[in-house]
PDB file of N, CA, C and O in Angstrom:
ATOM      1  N   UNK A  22     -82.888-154.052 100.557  1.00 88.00           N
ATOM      2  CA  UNK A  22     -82.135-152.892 100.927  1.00 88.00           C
ATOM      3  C   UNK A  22     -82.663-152.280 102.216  1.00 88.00           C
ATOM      4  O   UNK A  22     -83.499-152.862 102.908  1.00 88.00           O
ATOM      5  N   UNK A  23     -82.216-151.235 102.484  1.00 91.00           N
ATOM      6  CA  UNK A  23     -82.383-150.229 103.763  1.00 91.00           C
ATOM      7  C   UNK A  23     -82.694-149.156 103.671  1.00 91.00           C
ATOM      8  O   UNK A  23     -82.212-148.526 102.730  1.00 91.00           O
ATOM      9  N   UNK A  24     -83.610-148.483 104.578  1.00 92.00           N
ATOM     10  CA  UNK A  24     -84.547-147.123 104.387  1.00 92.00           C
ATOM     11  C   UNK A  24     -83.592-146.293 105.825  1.00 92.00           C
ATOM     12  O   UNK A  24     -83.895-146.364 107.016  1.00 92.00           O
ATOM     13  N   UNK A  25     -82.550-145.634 105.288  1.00 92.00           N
ATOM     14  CA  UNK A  25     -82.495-145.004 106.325  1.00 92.00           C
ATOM     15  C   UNK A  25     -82.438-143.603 106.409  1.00 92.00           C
ATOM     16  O   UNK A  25     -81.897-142.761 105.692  1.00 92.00           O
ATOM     17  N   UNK A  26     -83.372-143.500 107.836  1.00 89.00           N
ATOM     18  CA  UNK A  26     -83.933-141.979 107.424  1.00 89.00           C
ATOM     19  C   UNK A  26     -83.208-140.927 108.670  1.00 89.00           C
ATOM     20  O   UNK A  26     -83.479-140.981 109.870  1.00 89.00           O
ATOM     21  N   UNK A  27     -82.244-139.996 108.023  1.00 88.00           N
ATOM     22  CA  UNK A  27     -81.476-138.818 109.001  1.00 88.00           C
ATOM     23  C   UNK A  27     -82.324-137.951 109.412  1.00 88.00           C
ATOM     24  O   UNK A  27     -82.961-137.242 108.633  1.00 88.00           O
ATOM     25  N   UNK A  28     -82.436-137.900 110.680  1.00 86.00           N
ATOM     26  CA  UNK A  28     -84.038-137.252 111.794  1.00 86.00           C
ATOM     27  C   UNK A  28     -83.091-135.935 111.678  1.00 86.00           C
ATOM     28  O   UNK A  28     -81.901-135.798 111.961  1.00 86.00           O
ATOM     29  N   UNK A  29     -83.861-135.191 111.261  1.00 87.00           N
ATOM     30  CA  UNK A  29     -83.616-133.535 110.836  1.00 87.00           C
ATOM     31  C   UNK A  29     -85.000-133.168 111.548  1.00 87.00           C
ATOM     32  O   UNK A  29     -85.844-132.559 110.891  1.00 87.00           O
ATOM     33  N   UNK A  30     -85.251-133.523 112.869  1.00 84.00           N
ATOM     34  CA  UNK A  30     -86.490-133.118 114.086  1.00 84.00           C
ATOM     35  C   UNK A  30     -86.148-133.919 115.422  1.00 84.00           C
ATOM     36  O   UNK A  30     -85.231-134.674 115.747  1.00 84.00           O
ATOM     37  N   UNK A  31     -87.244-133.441 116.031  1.00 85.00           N
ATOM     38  CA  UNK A  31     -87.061-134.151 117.499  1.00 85.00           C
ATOM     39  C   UNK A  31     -85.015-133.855 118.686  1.00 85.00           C
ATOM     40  O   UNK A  31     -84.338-134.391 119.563  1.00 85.00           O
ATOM     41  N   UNK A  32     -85.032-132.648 117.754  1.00 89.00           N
ATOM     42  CA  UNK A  32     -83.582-132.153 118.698  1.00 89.00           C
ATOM     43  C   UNK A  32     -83.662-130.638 118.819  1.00 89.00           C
ATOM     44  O   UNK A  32     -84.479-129.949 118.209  1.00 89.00           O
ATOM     45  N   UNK A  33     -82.880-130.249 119.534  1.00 90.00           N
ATOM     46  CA  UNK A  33     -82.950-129.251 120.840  1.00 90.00           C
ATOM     47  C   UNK A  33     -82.558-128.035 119.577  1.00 90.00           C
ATOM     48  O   UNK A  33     -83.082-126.929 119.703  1.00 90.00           O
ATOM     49  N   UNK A  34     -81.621-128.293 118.367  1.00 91.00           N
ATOM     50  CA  UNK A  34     -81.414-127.313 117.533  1.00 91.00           C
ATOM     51  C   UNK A  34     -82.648-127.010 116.709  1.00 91.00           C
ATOM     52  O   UNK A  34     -82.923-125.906 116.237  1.00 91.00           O
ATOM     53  N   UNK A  35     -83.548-128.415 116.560  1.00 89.00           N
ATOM     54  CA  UNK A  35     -84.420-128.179 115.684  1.00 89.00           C
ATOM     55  C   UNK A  35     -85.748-127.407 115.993  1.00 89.00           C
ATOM     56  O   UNK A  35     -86.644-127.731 115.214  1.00 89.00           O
ATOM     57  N   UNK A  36     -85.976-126.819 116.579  1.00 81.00           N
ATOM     58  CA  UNK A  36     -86.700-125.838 117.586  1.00 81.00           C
ATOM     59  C   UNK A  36     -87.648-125.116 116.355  1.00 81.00           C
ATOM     60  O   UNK A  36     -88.873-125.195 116.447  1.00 81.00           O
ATOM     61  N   UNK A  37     -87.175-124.585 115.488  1.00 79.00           N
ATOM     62  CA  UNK A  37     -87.882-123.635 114.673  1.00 79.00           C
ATOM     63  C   UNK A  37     -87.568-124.157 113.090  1.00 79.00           C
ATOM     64  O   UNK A  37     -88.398-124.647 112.324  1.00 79.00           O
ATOM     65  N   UNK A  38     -86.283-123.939 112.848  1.00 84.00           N
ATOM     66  CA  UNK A  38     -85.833-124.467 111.408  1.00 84.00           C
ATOM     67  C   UNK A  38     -84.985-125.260 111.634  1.00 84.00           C
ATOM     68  O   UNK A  38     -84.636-125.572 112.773  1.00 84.00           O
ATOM     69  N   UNK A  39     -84.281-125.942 110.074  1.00 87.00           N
ATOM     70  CA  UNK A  39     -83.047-127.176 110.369  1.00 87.00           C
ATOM     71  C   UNK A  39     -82.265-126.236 109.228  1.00 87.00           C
ATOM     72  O   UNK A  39     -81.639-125.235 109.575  1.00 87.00           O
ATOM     73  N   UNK A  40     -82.348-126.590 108.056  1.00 84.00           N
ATOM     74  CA  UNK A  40     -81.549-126.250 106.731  1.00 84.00           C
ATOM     75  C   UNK A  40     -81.756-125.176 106.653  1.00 84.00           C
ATOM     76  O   UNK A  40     -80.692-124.558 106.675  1.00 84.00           O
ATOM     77  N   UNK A  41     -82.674-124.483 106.560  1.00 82.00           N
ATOM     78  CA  UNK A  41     -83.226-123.056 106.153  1.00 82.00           C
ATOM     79  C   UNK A  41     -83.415-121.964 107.473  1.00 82.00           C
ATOM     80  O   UNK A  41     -84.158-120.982 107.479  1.00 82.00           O
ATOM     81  N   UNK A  42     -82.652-122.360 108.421  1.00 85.00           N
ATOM     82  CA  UNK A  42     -82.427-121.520 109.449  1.00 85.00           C
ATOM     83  C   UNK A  42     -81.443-119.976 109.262  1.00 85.00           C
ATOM     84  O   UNK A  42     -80.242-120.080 109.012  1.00 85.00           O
ATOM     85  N   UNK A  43     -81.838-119.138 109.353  1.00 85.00           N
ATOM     86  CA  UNK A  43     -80.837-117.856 109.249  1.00 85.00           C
ATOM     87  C   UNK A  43     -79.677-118.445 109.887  1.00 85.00           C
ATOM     88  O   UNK A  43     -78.671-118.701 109.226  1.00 85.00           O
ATOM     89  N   UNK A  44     -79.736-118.630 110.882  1.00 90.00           N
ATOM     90  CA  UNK A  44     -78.369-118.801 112.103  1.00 90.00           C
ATOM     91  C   UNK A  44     -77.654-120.049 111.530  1.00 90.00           C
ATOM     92  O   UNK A  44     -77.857-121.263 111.543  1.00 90.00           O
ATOM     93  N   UNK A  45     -76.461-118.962 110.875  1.00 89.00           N
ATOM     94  CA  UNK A  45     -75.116-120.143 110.091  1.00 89.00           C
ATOM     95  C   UNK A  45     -74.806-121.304 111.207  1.00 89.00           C
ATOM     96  O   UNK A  45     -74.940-122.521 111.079  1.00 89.00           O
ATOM     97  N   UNK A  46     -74.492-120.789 111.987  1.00 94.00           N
ATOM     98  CA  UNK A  46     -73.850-121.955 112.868  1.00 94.00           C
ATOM     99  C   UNK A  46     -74.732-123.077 113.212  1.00 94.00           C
ATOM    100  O   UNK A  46     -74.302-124.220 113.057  1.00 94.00           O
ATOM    101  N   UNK A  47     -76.173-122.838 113.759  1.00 92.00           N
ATOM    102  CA  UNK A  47     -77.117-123.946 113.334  1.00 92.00           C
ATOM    103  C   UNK A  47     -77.636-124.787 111.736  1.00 92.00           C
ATOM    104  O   UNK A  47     -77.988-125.953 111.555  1.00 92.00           O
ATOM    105  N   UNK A  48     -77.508-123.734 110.842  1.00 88.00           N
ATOM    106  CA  UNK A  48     -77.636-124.214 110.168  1.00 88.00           C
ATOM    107  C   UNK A  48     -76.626-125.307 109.283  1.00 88.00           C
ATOM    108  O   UNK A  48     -76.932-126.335 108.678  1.00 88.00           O
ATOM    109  N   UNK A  49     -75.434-124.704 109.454  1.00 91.00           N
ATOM    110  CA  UNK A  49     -73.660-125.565 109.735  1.00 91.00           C
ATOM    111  C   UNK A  49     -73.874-126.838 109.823  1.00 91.00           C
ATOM    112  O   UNK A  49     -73.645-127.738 109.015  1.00 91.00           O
ATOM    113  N   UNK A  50     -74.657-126.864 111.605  1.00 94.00           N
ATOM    114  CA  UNK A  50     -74.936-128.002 112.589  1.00 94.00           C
ATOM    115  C   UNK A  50     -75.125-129.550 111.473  1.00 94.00           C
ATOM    116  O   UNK A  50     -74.444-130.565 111.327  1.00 94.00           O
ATOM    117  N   UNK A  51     -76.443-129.025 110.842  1.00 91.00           N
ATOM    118  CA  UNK A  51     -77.690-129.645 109.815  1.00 91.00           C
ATOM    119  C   UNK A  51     -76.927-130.081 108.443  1.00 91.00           C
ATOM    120  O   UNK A  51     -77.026-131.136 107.816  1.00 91.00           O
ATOM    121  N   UNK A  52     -76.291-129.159 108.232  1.00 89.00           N
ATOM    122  CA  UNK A  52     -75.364-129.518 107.390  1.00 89.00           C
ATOM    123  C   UNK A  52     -74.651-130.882 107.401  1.00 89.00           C
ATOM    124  O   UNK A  52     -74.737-131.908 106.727  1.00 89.00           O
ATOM    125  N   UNK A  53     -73.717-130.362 108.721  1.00 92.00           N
ATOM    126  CA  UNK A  53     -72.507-131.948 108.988  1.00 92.00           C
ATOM    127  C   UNK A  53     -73.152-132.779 108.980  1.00 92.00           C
ATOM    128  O   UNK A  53     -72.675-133.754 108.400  1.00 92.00           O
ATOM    129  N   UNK A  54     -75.017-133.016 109.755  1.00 92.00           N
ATOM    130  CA  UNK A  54     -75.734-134.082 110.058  1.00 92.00           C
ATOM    131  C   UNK A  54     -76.000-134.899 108.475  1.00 92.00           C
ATOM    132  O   UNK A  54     -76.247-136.076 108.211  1.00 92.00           O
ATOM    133  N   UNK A  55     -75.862-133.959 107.806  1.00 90.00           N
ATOM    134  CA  UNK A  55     -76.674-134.643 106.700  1.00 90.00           C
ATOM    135  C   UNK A  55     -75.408-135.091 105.772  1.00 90.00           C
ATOM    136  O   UNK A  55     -75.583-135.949 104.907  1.00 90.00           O
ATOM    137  N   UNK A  56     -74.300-134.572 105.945  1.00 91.00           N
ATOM    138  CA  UNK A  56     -72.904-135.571 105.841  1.00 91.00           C
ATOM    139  C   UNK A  56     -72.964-136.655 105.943  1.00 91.00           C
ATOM    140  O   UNK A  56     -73.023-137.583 105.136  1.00 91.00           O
ATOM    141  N   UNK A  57     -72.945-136.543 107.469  1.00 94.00           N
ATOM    142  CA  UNK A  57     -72.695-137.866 108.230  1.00 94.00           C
ATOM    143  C   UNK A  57     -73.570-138.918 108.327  1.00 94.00           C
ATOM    144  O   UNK A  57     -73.399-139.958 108.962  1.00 94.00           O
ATOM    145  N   UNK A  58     -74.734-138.519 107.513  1.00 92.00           N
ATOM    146  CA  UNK A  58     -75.524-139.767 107.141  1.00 92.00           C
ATOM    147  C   UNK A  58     -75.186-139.965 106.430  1.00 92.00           C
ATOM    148  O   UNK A  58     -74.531-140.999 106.553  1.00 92.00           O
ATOM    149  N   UNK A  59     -75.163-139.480 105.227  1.00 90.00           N
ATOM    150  CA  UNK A  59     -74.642-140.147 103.721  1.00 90.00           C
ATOM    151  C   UNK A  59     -73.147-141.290 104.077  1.00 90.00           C
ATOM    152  O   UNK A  59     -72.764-142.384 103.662  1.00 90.00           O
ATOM    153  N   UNK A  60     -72.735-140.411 104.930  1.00 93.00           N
ATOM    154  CA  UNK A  60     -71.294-141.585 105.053  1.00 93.00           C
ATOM    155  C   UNK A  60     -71.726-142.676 105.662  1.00 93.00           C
ATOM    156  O   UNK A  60     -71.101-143.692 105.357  1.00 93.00           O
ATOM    157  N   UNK A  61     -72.591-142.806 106.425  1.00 94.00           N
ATOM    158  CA  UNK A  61     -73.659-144.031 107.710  1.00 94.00           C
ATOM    159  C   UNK A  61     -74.500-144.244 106.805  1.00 94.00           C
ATOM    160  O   UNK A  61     -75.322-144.758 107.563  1.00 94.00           O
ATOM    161  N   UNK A  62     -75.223-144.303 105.371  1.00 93.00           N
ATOM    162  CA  UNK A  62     -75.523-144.992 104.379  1.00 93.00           C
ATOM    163  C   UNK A  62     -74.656-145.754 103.656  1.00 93.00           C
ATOM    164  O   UNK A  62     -74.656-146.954 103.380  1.00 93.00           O
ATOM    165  N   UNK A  63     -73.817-144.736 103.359  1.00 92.00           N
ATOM    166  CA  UNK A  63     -72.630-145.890 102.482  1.00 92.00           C
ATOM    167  C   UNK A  63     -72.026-146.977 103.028  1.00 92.00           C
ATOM    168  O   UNK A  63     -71.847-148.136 102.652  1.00 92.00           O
ATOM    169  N   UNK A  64     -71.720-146.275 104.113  1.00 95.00           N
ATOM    170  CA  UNK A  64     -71.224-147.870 105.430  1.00 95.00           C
ATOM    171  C   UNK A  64     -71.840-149.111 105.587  1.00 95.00           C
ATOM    172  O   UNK A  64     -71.302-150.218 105.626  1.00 95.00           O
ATOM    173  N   UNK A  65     -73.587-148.683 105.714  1.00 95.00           N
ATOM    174  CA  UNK A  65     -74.775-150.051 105.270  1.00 95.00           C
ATOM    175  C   UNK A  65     -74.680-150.697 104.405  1.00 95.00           C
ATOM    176  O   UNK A  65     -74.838-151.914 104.315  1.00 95.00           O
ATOM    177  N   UNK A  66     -74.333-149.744 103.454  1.00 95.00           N
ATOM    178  CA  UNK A  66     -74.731-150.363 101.800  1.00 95.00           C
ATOM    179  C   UNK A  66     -73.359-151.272 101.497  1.00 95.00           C
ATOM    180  O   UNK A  66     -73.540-152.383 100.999  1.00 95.00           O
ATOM    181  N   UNK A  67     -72.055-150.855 101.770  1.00 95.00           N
ATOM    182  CA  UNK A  67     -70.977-151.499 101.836  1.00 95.00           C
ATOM    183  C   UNK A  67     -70.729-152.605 102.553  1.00 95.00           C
ATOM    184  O   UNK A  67     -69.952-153.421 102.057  1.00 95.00           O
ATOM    185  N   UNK A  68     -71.219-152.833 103.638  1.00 95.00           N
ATOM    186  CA  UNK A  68     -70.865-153.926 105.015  1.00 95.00           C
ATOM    187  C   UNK A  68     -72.381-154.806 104.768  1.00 95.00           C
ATOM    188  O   UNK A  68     -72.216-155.815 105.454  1.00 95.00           O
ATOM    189  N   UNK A  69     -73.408-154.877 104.287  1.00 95.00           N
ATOM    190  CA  UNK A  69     -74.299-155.434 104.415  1.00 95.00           C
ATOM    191  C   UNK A  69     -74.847-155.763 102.434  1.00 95.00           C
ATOM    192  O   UNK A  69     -75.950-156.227 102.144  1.00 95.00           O
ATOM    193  N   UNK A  70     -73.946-155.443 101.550  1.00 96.00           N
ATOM    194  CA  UNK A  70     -73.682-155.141  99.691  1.00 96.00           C
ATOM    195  C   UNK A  70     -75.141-155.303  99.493  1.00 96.00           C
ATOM    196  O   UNK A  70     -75.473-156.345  98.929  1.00 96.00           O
ATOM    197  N   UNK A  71     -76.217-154.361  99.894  1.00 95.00           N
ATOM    198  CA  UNK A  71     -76.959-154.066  99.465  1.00 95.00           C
ATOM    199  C   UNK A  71     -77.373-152.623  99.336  1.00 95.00           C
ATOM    200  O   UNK A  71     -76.673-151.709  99.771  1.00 95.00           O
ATOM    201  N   UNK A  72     -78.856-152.385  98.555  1.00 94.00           N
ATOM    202  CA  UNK A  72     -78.836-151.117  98.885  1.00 94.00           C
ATOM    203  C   UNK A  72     -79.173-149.794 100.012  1.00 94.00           C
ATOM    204  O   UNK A  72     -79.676-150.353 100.986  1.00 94.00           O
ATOM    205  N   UNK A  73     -79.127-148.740 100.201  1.00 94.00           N
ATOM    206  CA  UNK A  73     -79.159-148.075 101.371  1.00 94.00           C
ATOM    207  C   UNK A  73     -79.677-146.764 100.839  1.00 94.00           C
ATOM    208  O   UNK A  73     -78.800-145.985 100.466  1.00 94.00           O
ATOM    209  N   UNK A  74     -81.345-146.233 100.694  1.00 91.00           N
ATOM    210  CA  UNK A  74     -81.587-145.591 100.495  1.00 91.00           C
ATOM    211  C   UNK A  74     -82.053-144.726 101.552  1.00 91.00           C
ATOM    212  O   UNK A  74     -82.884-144.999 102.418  1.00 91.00           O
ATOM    213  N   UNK A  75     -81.162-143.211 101.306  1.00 88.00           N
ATOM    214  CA  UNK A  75     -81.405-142.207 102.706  1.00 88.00           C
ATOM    215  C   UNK A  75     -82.826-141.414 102.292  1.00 88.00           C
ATOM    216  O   UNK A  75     -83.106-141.044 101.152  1.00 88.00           O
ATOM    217  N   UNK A  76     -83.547-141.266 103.331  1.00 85.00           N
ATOM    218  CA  UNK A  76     -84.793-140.888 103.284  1.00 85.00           C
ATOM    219  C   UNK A  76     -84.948-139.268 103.784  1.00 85.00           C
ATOM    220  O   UNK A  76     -85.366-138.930 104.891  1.00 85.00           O
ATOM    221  N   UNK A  77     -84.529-138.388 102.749  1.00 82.00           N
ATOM    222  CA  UNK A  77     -84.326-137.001 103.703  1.00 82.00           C
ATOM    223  C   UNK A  77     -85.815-136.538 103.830  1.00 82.00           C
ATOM    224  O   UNK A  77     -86.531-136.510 102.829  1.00 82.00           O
ATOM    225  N   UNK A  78     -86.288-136.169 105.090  1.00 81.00           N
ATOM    226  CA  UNK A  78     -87.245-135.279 105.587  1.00 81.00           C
ATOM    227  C   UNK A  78     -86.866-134.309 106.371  1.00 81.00           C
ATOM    228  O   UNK A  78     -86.176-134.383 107.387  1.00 81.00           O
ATOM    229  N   UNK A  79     -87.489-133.096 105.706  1.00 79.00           N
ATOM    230  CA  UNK A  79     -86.723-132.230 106.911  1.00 79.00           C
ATOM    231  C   UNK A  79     -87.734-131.222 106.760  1.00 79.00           C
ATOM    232  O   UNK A  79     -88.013-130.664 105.699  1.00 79.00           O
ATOM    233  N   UNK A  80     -88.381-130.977 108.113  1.00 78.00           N
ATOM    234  CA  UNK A  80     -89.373-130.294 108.689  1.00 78.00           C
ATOM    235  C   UNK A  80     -89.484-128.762 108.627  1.00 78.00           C
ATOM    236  O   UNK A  80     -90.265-128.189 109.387  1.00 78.00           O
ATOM    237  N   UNK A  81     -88.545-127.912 107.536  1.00 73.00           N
ATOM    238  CA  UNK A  81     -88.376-126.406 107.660  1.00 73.00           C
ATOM    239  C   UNK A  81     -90.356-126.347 106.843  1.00 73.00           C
ATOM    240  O   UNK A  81     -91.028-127.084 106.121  1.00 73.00           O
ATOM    241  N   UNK A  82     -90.557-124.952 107.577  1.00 64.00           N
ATOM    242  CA  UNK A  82     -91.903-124.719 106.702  1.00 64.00           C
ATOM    243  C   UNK A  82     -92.747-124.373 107.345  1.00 64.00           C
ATOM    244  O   UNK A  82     -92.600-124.547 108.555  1.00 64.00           O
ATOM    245  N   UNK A  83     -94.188-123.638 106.798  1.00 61.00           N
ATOM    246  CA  UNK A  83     -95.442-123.669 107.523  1.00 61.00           C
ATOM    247  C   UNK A  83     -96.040-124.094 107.011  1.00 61.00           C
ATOM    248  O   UNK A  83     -96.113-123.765 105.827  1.00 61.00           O
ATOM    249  N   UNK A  84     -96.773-124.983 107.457  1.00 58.00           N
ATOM    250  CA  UNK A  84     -98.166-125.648 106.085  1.00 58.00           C
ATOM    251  C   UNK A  84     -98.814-124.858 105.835  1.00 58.00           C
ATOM    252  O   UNK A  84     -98.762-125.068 104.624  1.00 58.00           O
ATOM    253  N   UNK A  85     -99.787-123.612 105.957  1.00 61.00           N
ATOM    254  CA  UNK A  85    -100.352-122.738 105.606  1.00 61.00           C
ATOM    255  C   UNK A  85     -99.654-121.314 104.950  1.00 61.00           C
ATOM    256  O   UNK A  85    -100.249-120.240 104.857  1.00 61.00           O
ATOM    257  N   UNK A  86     -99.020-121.432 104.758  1.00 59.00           N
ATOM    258  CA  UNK A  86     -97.952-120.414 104.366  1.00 59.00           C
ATOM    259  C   UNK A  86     -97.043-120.756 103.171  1.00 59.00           C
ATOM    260  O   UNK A  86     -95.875-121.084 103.379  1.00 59.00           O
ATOM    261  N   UNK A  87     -97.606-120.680 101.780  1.00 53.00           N
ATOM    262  CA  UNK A  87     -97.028-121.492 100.443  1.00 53.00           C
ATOM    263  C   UNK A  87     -95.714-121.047 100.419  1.00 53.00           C
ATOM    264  O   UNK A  87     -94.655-121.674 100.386  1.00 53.00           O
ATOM    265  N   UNK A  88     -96.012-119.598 100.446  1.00 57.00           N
ATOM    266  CA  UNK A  88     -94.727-118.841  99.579  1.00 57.00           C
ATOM    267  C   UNK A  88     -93.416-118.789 100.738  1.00 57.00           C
ATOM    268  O   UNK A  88     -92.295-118.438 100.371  1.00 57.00           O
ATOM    269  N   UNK A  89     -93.654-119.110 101.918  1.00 55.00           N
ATOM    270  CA  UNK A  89     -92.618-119.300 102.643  1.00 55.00           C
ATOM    271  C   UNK A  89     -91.875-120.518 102.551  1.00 55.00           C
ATOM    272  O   UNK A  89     -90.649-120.616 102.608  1.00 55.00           O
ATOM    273  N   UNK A  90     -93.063-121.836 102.343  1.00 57.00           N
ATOM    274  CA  UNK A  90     -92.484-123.584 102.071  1.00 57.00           C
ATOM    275  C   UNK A  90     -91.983-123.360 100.798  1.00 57.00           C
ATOM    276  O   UNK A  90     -90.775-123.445 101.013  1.00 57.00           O
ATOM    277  N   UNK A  91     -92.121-123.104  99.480  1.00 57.00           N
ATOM    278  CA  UNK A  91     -91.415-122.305  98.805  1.00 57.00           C
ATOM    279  C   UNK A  91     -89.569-121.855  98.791  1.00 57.00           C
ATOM    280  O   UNK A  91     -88.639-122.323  98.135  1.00 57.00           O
ATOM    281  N   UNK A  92     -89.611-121.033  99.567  1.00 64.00           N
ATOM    282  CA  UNK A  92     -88.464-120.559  99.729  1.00 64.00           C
ATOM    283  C   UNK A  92     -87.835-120.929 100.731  1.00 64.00           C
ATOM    284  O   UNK A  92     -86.803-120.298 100.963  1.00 64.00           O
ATOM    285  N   UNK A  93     -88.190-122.005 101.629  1.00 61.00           N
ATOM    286  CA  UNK A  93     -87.441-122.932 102.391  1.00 61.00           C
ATOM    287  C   UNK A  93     -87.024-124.004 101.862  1.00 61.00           C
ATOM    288  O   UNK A  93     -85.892-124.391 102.150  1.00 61.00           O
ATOM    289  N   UNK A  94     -88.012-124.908 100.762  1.00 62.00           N
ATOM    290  CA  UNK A  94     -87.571-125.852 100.054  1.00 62.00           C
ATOM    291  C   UNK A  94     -86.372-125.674  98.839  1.00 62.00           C
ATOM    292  O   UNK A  94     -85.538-126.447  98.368  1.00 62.00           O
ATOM    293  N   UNK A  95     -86.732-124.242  98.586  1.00 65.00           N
ATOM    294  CA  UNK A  95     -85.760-124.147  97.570  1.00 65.00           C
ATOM    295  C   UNK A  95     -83.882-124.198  98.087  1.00 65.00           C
ATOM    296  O   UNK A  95     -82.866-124.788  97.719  1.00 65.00           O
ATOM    297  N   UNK A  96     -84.226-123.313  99.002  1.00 65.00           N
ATOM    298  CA  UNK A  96     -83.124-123.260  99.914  1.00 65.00           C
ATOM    299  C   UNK A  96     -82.360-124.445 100.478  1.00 65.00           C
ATOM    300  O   UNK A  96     -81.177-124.783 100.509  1.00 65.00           O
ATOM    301  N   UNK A  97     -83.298-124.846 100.832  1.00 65.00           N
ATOM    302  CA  UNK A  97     -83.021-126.850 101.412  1.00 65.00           C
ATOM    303  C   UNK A  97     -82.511-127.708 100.138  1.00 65.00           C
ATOM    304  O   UNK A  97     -81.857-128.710 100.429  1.00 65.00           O
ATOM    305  N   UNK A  98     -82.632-127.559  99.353  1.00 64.00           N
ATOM    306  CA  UNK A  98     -82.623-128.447  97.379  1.00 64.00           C
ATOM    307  C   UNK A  98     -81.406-127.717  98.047  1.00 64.00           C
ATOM    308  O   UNK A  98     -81.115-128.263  99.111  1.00 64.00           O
ATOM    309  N   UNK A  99     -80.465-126.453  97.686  1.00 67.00           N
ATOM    310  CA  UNK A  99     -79.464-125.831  97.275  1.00 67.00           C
ATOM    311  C   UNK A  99     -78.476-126.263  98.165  1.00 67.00           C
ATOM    312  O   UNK A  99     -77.295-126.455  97.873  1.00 67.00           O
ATOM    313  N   UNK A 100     -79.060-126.428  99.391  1.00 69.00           N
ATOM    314  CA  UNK A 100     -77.712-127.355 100.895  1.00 69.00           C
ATOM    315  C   UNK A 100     -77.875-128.753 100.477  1.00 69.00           C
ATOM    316  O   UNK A 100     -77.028-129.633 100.632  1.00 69.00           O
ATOM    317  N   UNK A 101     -78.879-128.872 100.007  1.00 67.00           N
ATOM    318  CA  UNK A 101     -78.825-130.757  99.652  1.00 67.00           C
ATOM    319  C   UNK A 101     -77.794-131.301  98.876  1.00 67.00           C
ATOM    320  O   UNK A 101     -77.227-132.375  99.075  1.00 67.00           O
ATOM    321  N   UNK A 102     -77.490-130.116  97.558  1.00 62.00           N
ATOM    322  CA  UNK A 102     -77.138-130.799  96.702  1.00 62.00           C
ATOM    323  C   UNK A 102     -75.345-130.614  96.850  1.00 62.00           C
ATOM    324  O   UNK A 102     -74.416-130.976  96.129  1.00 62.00           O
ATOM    325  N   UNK A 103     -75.399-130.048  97.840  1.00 66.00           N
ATOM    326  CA  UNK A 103     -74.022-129.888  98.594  1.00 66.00           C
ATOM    327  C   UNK A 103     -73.281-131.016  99.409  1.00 66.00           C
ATOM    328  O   UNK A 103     -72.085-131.067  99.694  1.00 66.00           O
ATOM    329  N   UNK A 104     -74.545-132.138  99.790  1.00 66.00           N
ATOM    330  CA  UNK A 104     -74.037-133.215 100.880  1.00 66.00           C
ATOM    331  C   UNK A 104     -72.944-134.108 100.149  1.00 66.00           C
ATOM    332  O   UNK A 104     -72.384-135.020 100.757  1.00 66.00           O
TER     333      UNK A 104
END
């Protein structure tokens, strides 16, 4: 199968947060992205009949700061389970 992983970093929106950004319209952005992988997984997994597992990482958080990774992850689970 296939590891494919939707880069939720390394872009000009991803500056501070991705999913757990206040700003709807960026956070919108992150949203469609993480659509449009799932549909660019299924496409692999269909055209190549194996499997295509999406690898979400997504960089919201401070490492030193629990109770904030916390309430970014939770937040992030709640848009996830939306894709």
């Amino acid at each position: 199968g296939i590891d494919f992983n939707p880069t939720f970093f390394s872009h000009e929106k991803a500056a501070k947060l991705t999913l757990s950004i206040p700003d709807e319209e960026i956070r919108r952005f992150w949203i469609r992205h993480g659509q449009a992988c799932i549909r660019i997984s299924r496409y692999f997994a269909e055209e190549l009949g194996q499997s295509c597992v999406m690898n979400i990482w997504i960089p919201d958080g401070y490492k030193d700061i629990l109770d904030y990774n916390i309430k970014c992850n939770t937040k992030n689970m709640d848009i996830i389970l939306t894709f």
